[in-house]
XYZ file of C-alpha atoms in Angstrom:
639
model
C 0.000 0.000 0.000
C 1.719 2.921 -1.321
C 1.190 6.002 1.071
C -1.276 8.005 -0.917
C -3.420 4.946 -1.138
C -2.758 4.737 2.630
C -4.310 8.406 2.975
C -7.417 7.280 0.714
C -8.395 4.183 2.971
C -7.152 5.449 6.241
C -8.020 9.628 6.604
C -10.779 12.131 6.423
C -9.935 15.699 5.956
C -11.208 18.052 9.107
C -14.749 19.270 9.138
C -13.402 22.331 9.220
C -10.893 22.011 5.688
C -12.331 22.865 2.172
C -13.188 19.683 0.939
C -14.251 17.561 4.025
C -14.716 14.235 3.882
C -12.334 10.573 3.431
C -9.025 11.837 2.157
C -8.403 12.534 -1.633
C -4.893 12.301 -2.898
C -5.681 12.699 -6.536
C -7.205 16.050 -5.490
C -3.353 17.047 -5.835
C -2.567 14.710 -7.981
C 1.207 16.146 -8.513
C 1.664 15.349 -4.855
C 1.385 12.015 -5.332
C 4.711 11.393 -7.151
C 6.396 12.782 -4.726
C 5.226 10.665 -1.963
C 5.493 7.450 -3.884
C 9.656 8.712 -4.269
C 9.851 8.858 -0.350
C 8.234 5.225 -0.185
C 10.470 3.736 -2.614
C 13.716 5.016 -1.030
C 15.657 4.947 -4.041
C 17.178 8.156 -3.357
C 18.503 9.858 -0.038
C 17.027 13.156 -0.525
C 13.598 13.950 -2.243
C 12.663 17.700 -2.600
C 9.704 19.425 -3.317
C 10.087 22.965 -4.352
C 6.022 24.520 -4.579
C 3.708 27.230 -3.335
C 1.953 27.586 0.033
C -0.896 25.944 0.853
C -0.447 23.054 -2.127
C -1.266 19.842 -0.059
C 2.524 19.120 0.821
C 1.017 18.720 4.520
C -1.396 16.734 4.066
C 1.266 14.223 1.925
C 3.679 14.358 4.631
C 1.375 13.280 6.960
C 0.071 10.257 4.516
C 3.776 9.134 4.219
C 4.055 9.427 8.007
C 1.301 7.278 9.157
C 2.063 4.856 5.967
C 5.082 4.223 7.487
C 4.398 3.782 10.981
C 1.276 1.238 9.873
C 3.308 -1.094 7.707
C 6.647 -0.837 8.445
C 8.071 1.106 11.695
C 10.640 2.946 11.991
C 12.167 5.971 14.178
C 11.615 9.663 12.312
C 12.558 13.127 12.909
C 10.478 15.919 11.496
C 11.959 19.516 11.603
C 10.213 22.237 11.239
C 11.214 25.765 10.919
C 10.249 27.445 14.665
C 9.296 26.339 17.984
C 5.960 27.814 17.342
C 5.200 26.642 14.351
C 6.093 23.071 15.656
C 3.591 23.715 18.773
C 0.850 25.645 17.055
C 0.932 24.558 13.375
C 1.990 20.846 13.467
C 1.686 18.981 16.477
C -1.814 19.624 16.696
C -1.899 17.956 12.719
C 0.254 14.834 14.235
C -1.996 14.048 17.192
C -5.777 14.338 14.581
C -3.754 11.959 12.783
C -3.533 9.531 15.792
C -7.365 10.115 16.134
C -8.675 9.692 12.435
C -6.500 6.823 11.330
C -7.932 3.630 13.340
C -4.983 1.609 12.602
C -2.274 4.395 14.142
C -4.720 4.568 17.136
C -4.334 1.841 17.894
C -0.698 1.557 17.954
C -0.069 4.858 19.583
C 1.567 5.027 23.039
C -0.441 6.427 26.107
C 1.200 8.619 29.575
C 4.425 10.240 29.645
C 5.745 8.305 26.623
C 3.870 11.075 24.528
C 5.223 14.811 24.967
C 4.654 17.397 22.510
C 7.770 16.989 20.727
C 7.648 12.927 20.693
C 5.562 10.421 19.627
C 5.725 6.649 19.960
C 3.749 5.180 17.650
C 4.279 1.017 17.272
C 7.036 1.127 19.643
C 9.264 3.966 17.632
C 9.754 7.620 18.090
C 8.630 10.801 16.114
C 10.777 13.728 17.089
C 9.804 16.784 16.117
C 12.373 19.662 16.354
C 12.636 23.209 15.111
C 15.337 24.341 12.779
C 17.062 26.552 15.981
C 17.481 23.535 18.148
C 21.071 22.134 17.068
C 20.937 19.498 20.148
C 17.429 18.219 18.768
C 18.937 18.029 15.053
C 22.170 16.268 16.148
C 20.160 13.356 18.612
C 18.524 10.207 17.961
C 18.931 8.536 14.614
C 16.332 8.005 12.376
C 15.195 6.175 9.007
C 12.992 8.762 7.930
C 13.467 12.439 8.028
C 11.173 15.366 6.991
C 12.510 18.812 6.689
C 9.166 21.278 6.205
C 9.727 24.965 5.145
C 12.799 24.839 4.421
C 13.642 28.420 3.034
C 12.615 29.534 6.773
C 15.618 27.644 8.539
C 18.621 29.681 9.601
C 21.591 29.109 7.777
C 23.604 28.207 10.477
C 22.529 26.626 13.723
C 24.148 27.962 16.552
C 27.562 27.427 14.652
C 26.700 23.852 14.473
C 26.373 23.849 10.200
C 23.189 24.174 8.394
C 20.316 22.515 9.361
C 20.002 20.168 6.208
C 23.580 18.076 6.854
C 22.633 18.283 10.458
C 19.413 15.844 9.555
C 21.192 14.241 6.955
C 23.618 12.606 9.681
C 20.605 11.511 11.261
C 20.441 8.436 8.881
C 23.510 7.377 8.435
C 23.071 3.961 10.144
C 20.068 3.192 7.781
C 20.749 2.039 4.324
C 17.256 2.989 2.855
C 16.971 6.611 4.978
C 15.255 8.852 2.945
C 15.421 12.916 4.028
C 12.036 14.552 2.348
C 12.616 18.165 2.416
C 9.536 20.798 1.041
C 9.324 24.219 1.020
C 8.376 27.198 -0.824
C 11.003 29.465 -2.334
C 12.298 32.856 -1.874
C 14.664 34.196 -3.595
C 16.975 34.177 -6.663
C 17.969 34.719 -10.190
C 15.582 32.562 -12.587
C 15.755 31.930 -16.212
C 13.923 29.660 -18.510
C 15.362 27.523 -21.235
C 13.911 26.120 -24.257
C 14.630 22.137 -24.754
C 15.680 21.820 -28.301
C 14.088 18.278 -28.650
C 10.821 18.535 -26.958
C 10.105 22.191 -27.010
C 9.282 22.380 -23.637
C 10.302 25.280 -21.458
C 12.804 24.454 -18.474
C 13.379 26.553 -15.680
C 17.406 26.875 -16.289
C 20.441 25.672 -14.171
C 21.682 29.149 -12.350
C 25.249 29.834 -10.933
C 24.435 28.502 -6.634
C 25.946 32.562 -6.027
C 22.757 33.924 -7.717
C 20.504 31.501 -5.697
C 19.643 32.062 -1.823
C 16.695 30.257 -1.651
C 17.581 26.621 0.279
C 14.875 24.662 -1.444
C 15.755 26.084 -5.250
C 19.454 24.976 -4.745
C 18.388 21.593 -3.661
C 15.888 21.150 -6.434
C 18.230 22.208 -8.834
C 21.380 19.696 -7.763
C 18.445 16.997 -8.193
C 16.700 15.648 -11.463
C 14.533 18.819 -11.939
C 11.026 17.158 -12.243
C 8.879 19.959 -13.884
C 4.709 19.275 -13.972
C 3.662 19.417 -17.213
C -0.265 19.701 -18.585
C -1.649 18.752 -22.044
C -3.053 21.329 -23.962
C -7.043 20.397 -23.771
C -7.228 21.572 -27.307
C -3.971 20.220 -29.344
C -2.798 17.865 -26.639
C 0.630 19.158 -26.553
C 2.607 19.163 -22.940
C 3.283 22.536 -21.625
C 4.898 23.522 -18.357
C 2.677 25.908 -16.577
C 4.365 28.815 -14.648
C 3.364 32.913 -14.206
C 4.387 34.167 -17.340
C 1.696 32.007 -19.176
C -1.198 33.767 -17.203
C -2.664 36.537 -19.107
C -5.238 38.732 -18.329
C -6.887 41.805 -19.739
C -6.737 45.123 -18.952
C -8.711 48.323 -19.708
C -8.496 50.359 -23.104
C -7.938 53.829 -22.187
C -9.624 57.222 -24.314
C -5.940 57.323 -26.169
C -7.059 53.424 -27.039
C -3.882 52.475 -24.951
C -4.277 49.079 -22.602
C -4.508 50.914 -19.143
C -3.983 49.285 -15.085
C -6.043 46.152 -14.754
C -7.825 46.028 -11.633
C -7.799 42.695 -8.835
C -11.477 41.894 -10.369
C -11.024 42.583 -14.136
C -8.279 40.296 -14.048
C -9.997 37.774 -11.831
C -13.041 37.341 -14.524
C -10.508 37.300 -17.561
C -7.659 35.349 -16.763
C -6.341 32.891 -19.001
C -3.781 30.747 -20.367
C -2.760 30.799 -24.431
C -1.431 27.728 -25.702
C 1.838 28.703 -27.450
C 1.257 25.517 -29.779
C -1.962 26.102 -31.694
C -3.123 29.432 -29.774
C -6.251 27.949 -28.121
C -7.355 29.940 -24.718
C -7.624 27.699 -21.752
C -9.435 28.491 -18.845
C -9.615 27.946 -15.261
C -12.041 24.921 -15.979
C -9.704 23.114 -18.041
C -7.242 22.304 -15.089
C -8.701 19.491 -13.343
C -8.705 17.657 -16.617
C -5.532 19.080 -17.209
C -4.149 18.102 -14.025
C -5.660 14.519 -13.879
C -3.439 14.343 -17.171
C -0.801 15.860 -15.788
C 3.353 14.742 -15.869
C 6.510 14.879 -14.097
C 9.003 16.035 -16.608
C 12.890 16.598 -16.433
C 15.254 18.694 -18.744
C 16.544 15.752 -21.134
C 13.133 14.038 -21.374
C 10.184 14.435 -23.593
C 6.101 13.734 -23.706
C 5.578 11.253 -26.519
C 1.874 9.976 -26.574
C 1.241 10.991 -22.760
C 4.505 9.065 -21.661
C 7.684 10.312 -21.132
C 10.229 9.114 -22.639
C 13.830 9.322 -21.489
C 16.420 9.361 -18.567
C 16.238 12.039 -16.041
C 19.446 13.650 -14.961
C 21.353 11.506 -12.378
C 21.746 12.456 -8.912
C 21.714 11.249 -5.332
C 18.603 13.839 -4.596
C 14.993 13.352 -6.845
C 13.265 16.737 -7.290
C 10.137 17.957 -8.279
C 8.458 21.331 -8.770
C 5.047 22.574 -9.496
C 3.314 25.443 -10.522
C 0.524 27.195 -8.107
C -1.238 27.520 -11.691
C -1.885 23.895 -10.348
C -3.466 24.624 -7.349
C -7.289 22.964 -6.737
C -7.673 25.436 -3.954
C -6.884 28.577 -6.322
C -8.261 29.776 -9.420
C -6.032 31.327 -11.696
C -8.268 34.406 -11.673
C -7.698 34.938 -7.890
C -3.792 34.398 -8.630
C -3.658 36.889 -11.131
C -6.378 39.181 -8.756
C -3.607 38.633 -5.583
C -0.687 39.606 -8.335
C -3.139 42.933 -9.745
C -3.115 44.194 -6.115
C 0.078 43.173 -4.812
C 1.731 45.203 -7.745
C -0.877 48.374 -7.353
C 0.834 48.597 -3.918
C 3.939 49.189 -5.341
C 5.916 47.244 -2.629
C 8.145 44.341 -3.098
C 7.831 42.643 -0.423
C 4.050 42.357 -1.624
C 4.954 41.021 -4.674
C 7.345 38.773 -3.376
C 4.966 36.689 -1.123
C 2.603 36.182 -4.442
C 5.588 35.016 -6.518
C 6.805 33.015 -3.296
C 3.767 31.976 -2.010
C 1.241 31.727 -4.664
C 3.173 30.713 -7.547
C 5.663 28.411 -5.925
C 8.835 30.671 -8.250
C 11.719 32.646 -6.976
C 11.508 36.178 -6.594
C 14.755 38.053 -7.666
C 15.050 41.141 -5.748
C 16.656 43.768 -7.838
C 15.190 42.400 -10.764
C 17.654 39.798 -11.542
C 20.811 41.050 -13.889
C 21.884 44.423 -14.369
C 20.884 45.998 -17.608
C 22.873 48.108 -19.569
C 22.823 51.554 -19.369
C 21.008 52.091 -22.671
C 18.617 50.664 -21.171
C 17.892 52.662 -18.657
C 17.926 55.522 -20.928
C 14.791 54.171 -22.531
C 12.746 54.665 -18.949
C 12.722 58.125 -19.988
C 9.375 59.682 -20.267
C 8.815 62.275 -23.074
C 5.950 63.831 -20.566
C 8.599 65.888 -18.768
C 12.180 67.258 -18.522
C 14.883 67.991 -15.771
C 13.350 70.511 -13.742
C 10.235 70.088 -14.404
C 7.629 68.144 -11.731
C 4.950 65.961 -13.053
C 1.107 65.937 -12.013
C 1.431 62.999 -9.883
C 3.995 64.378 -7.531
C 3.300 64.966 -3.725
C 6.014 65.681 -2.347
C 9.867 65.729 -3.158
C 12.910 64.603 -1.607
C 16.577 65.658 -1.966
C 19.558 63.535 -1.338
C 23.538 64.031 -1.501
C 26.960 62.455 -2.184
C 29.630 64.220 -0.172
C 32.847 64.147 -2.263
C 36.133 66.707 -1.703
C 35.523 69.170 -4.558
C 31.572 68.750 -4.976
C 28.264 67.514 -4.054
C 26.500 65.382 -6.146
C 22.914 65.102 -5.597
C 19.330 64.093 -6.798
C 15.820 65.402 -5.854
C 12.733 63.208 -6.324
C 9.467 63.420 -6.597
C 6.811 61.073 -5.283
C 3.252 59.879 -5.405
C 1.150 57.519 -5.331
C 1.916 54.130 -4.259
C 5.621 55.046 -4.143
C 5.407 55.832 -8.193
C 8.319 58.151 -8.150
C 10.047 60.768 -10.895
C 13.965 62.174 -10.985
C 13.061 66.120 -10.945
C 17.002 66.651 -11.200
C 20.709 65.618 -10.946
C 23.654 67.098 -10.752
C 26.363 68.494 -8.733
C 27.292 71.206 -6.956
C 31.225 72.482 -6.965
C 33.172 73.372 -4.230
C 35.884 72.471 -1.549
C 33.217 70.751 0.827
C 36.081 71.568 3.674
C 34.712 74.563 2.979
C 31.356 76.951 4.254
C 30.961 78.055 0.918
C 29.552 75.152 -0.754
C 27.360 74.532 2.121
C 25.648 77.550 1.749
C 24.789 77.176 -2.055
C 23.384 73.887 -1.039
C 21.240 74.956 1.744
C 19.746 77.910 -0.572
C 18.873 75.146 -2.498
C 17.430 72.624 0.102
C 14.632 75.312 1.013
C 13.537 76.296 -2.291
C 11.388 74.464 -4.076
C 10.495 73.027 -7.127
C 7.420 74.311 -9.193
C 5.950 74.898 -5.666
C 6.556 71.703 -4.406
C 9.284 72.049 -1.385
C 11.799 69.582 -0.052
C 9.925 67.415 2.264
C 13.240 65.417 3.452
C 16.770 65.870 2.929
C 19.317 62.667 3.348
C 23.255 63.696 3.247
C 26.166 60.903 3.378
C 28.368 61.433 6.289
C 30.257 58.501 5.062
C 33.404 61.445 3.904
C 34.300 63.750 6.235
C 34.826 67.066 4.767
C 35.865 69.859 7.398
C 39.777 68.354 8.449
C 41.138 70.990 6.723
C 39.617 73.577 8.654
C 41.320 74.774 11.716
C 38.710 73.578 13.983
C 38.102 69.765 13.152
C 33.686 70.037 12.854
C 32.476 67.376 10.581
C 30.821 69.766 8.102
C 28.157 66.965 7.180
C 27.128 66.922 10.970
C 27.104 70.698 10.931
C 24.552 71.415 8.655
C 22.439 68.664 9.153
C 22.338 70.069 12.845
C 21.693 73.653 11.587
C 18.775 72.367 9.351
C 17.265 69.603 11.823
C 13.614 70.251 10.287
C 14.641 69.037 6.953
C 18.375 67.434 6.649
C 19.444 64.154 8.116
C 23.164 62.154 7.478
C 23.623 58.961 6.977
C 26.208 56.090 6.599
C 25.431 53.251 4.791
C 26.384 49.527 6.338
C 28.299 46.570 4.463
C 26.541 44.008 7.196
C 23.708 42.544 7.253
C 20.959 44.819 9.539
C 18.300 43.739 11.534
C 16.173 46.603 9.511
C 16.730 48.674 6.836
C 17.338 51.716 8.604
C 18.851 52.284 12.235
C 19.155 55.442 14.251
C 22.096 56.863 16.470
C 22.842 60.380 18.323
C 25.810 62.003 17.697
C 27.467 65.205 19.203
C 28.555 67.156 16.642
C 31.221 70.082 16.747
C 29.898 73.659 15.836
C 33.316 75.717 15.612
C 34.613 74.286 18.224
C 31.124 73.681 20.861
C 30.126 70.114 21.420
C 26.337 70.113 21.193
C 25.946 66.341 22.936
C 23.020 64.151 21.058
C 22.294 66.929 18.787
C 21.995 65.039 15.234
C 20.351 61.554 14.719
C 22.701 59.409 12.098
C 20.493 56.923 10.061
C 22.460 53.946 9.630
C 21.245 52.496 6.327
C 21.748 48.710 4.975
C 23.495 49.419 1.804
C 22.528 46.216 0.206
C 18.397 46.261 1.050
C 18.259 49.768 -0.398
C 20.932 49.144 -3.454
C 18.942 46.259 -4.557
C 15.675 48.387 -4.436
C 17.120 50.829 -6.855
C 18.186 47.916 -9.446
C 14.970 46.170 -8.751
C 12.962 49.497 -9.870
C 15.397 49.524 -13.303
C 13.179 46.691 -14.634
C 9.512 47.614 -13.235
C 7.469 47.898 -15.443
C 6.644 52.030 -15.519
C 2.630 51.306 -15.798
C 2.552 49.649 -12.623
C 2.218 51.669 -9.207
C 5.375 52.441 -7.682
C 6.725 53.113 -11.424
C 10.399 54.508 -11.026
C 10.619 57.458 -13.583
C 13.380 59.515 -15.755
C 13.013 63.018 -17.742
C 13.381 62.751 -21.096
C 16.554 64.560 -20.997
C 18.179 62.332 -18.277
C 21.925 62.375 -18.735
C 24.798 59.415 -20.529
C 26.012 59.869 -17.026
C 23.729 59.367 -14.788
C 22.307 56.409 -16.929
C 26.148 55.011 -16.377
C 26.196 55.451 -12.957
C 22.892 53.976 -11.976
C 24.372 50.309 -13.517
C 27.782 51.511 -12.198
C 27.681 48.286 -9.518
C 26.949 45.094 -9.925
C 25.641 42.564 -6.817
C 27.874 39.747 -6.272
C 27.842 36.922 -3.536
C 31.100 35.494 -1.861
C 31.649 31.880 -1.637
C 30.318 32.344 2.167
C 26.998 33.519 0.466
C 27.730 37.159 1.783
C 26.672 39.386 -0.968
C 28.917 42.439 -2.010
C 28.538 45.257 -4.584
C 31.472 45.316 -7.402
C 32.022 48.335 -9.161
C 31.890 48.088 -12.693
C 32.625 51.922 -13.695
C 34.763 54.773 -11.592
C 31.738 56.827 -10.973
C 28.671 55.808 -9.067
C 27.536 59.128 -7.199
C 23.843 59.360 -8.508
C 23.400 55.248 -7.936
C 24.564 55.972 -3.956
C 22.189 59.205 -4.320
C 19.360 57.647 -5.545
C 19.742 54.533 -2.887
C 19.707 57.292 0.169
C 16.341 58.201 -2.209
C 14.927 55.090 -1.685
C 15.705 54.944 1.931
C 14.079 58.673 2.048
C 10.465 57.167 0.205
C 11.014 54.388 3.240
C 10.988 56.937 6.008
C 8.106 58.892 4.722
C 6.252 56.081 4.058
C 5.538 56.523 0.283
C 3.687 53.403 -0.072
C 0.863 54.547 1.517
C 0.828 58.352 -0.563
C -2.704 58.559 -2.226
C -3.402 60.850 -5.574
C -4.032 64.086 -4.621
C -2.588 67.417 -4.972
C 1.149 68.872 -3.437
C 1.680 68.098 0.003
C 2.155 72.041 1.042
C 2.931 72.263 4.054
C 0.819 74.881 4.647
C 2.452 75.960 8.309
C 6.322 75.773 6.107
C 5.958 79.948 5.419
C 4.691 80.375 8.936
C 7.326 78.209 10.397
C 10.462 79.830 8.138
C 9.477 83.353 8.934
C 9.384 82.540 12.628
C 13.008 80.722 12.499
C 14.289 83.764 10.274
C 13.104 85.645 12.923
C 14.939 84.302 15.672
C 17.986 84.010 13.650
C 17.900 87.769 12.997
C 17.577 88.405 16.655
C 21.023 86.813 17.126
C 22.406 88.531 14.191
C 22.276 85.477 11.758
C 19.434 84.443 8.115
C 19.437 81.429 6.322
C 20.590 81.978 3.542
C 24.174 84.305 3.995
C 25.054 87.635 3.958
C 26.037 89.848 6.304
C 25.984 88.432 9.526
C 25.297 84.886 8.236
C 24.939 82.376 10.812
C 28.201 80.560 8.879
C 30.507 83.075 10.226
């Protein structure tokens, strides 16, 4: 009895499930492989790589109590937190004792049960969390199951990652098998046409451009894609995102315009790229019943395949949420629609991750070249000039010795963004001089709209020339508190994007203690934003925009790095090109949108300020009354 037979005769879903009732494996019929690999034990590792919510429980648990009914034997399962093991699964493991007859009657009664062990017909089910390195390195075990497992940490408690740790486990058992599932996260993915059968691969990446756990173990094993027959030619197909389709709204101009969640949700679809027929959402049971395990070497000849998979130690499948019984492709493409009108990744990510069961690469994957960021240029405005959908701009600045180098940005809504200007102003930045020009130009403002936020590297220290040390960086932030902040940028990992210190900071030659708050920023989080946004598509909310007459240079500098990982899986940014001013610039830009919450900026009109006038005349004011204005002259507050 294989163990997704075992869940047919044996197991009734919860009353309170979707489909209640006796047990259905061919309800997911692409889980069923899978289990049938684990019960074979042909292969030491078997890996499912999927989206959330797919029926991978529910199979684990079949292959579980198959086991324990027909032929015992000790098991680990690891999950990836100590809650999730108390909250999520042990509850699952103890209904199973209660709705399988046979395992009820082999279960263990008193103090030999504990929430994190089971005896069922006289041998042990540990379950562990991914943090406990003494549970991962204790009993042995025939049968392992690693669940979620792009939520582990990489290293537990200096102990090694948490996959070899359960893989020792079985050493003294010559059929163990480890089952590991999971949905991914993230990574570079590319898709590769078979030249033999036509069918569309996902492709074999370099491990550096991969940090998703369950991706890198799919892809050492055979690479089992699931395939569907077209309903209307018959020819295999493997399903992923980019076949969805859906429409979207024809504008006055008779341009496409923004789908919404529920146009796209009634008119989603799949085109078959062999004879062009539209599939729909009530083809895929059919489809699925049909449906095929297929690896990069093999082909679909009559609805068999035909050919050796790729050998390896580890068998590996991966599936589509397309394939989902729970889902219908309208409500993926819906979840996408409104995930992408929020404008924020992390949105996007968990409907990629989650929904689709494919790796999300976070700064879009490769680097273009620069030409091609030159064509994100929209004809509707120039340098200078500030679109209809701004709210509100921000300004930030790259201290080098002889100039500053800046940006100012405007944003609306959902974090849909446009480069107002770029370029530099000269000077000796040891010098007051400079400073001045750029606070004259820190409280103007642009077409009306003012400088809501102003972000200054403090990374170079320009003032050691002078004859008192001050940090000039740390002076004028701390002379315009209202509106200027500094900011370093950090090479390690943070705990969040953006941290916050007090400084004392030397005004010629006074020490005013905790008068400036630094803003530590992760370099990487906010670098990768900025490459991510050079491939968005500029329709969507939280489009990243350039004038028409956006410089060569800047279009340079913005590809003037390049993210790398180390053989420790550390990633680093490379330079490619001497000059990357504006790309540092317009990262301390996306760390400004972060701080003012941009996301969550509605259309409307300029945000005013309406108190600013009020507010600048009073500060003048008191300025004047100790012989100082903002903006120079005599008696400037800079002498």
């Amino acid at each position: 009895m294989t163990s997704d037979e075992w869940g047919s005769e044996n197991r009734t879903y919860p009353k309170t499930s979707g489909h209640p009732g006796k047990r259905d494996p061919s309800l997911t019929p692409y889980m069923i492989p899978f289990s049938r690999a684990i019960d074979a034990r042909t292969h030491k590792k078997v890996v499912m790589a999927m989206f959330a919510q797919g029926g991978k429980s529910e199979t684990l648990l079949d292959v579980m109590g198959q086991r324990f009914d027909t032929d015992p034997v000790p098991m680990l399962y690891v999950g990836p937190t100590k809650q999730y093991i108390a909250t999520q699964w042990e509850p699952r493991i103890t209904a199973l004792l209660e709705e399988a007859p046979a395992l009820k009657r082999k279960a263990a009664s008193g103090k030999k049960m504990t929430k994190t062990k089971k005896v069922i017909a006289g041998v042990p089910l540990r379950l562990a969390h991914g943090g406990s390195s003494t549970a991962l390195k204790s009993d042995p075990a025939g049968l392992c199951f690693t669940d979620e497992a792009d939520e582990l940490l990489a290293n537990v408690k200096g102990q090694g990652d948490p996959i070899r740790l359960t893989d020792r486990r079985g050493d003294t058992y010559p059929d163990f098998v480890h089952a590991v599932v999971s949905t991914p996260s993230e990574g570079t993915s590319e898709v590769e046409v078979d030249p033999q059968s036509g069918l569309e691969f996902w492709a074999e990446i370099d491990l550096a451009e991969i940090s998703s756990t369950i991706w890198r173990l799919w892809q050492s094993g055979t690479r089992y894609h699931w395939a569907w027959p077209c309903p209307h030619c018959e020819t295999y197909f493997i399903p992923r995102f980019s076949c969805l389709q859906w429409d979207k709204p024809i504008g006055p101009d008779g341009k496409p315009g923004r789908s919404t969640p529920m146009l796209a949700a009634r008119t989603a679809h799949i085109v078959c790229r062999s004879c062009g027929g539209v599939i729909t959402d009530d083809d895929k049971e059919g489809m699925n019943a049909a449906g095929l395990y297929v690896a990069p070497g093999q082909e679909i000849v009559d609805g068999k395949v035909v050919g050796n998979p790729p050998d390896s130690w580890t068998i590996s499948y991966w599936v589509s949420g397309l394939a989902s019984p729970f889902k219908s492709w309208g409500e993926r493409a819906a979840e996408y629609v409104e995930a992408a009108a929020t404008g924020d990744p992390a949105e996007i990510q968990a409907v990629i991750n989650g929904g689709l069961g494919e790796l999300y690469a976070p700064g879009g994957g490769e680097v273009p070249e620069w030409s091609k960021i030159a064509e994100l240029a929209c004809p509707e405005y120039r340098s200078g000039e500030v679109p209809a959908g701004v709210r509100l701009a921000t300004l930030t600045v790259d201290v080098q010795g002889d100039r500053l180098p800046y940006t100012v940005r405007g944003w609306g809504a959902s974090g849909t963004s446009w480069l107002i200007e770029a370029g530099e102003i000269f000077g000796d930045t040891s010098d007051k001089d400079v400073w001045q020009t750029l606070e004259e130009f820190m409280h103007g403002d642009f077409d009306g709209v003012p400088i809501k936020l102003a972000l200054i590297d403090a990374g170079f220290r320009p003032g050691k020339k002078t004859e008192v040390p001050v940090h000039r960086v740390y002076e004028f932030c701390a002379r315009n508190k209202r509106l200027a902040k500094p900011t370093r940028g950090s090479s390690t990992a943070m705990v969040r994007p953006i941290a916050t210190s007090n400084i004392e900071v030397n005004l010629e030659g006074k020490q005013r203690p905790g008068s400036v708050t630094l803003l530590r920023l992760d370099t990487d989080h906010f670098k990768r934003w900025v490459h991510e946004r050079l491939t968005w598509d500029p329709e969507q909310p939280g489009g990243w925009h350039l004038p028409v007459d956006v410089s060569e240079d800047y279009c340079r500098q913005m590809v003037s790095e390049v993210r790398i990982r180390k053989p420790s899986g550390k990633p680093t940014w490379v330079k490619r090109s001497k000059d990357n001013h504006y790309f540092d610039c317009e990262a301390m830009q996306a760390a400004a949108g972060s701080l003012l919450n941009v996301l969550k900026l509605r259309d409307g009109p300029p945000i005013r300020q309406a108190s600013q006038q009020q507010e600048t005349s009073s500060e003048e004011e008191r300025k004047r009354s100790r012989g100082g204005s903002w903006l120079g002259g005599t008696g400037s507050i800079w002498k």
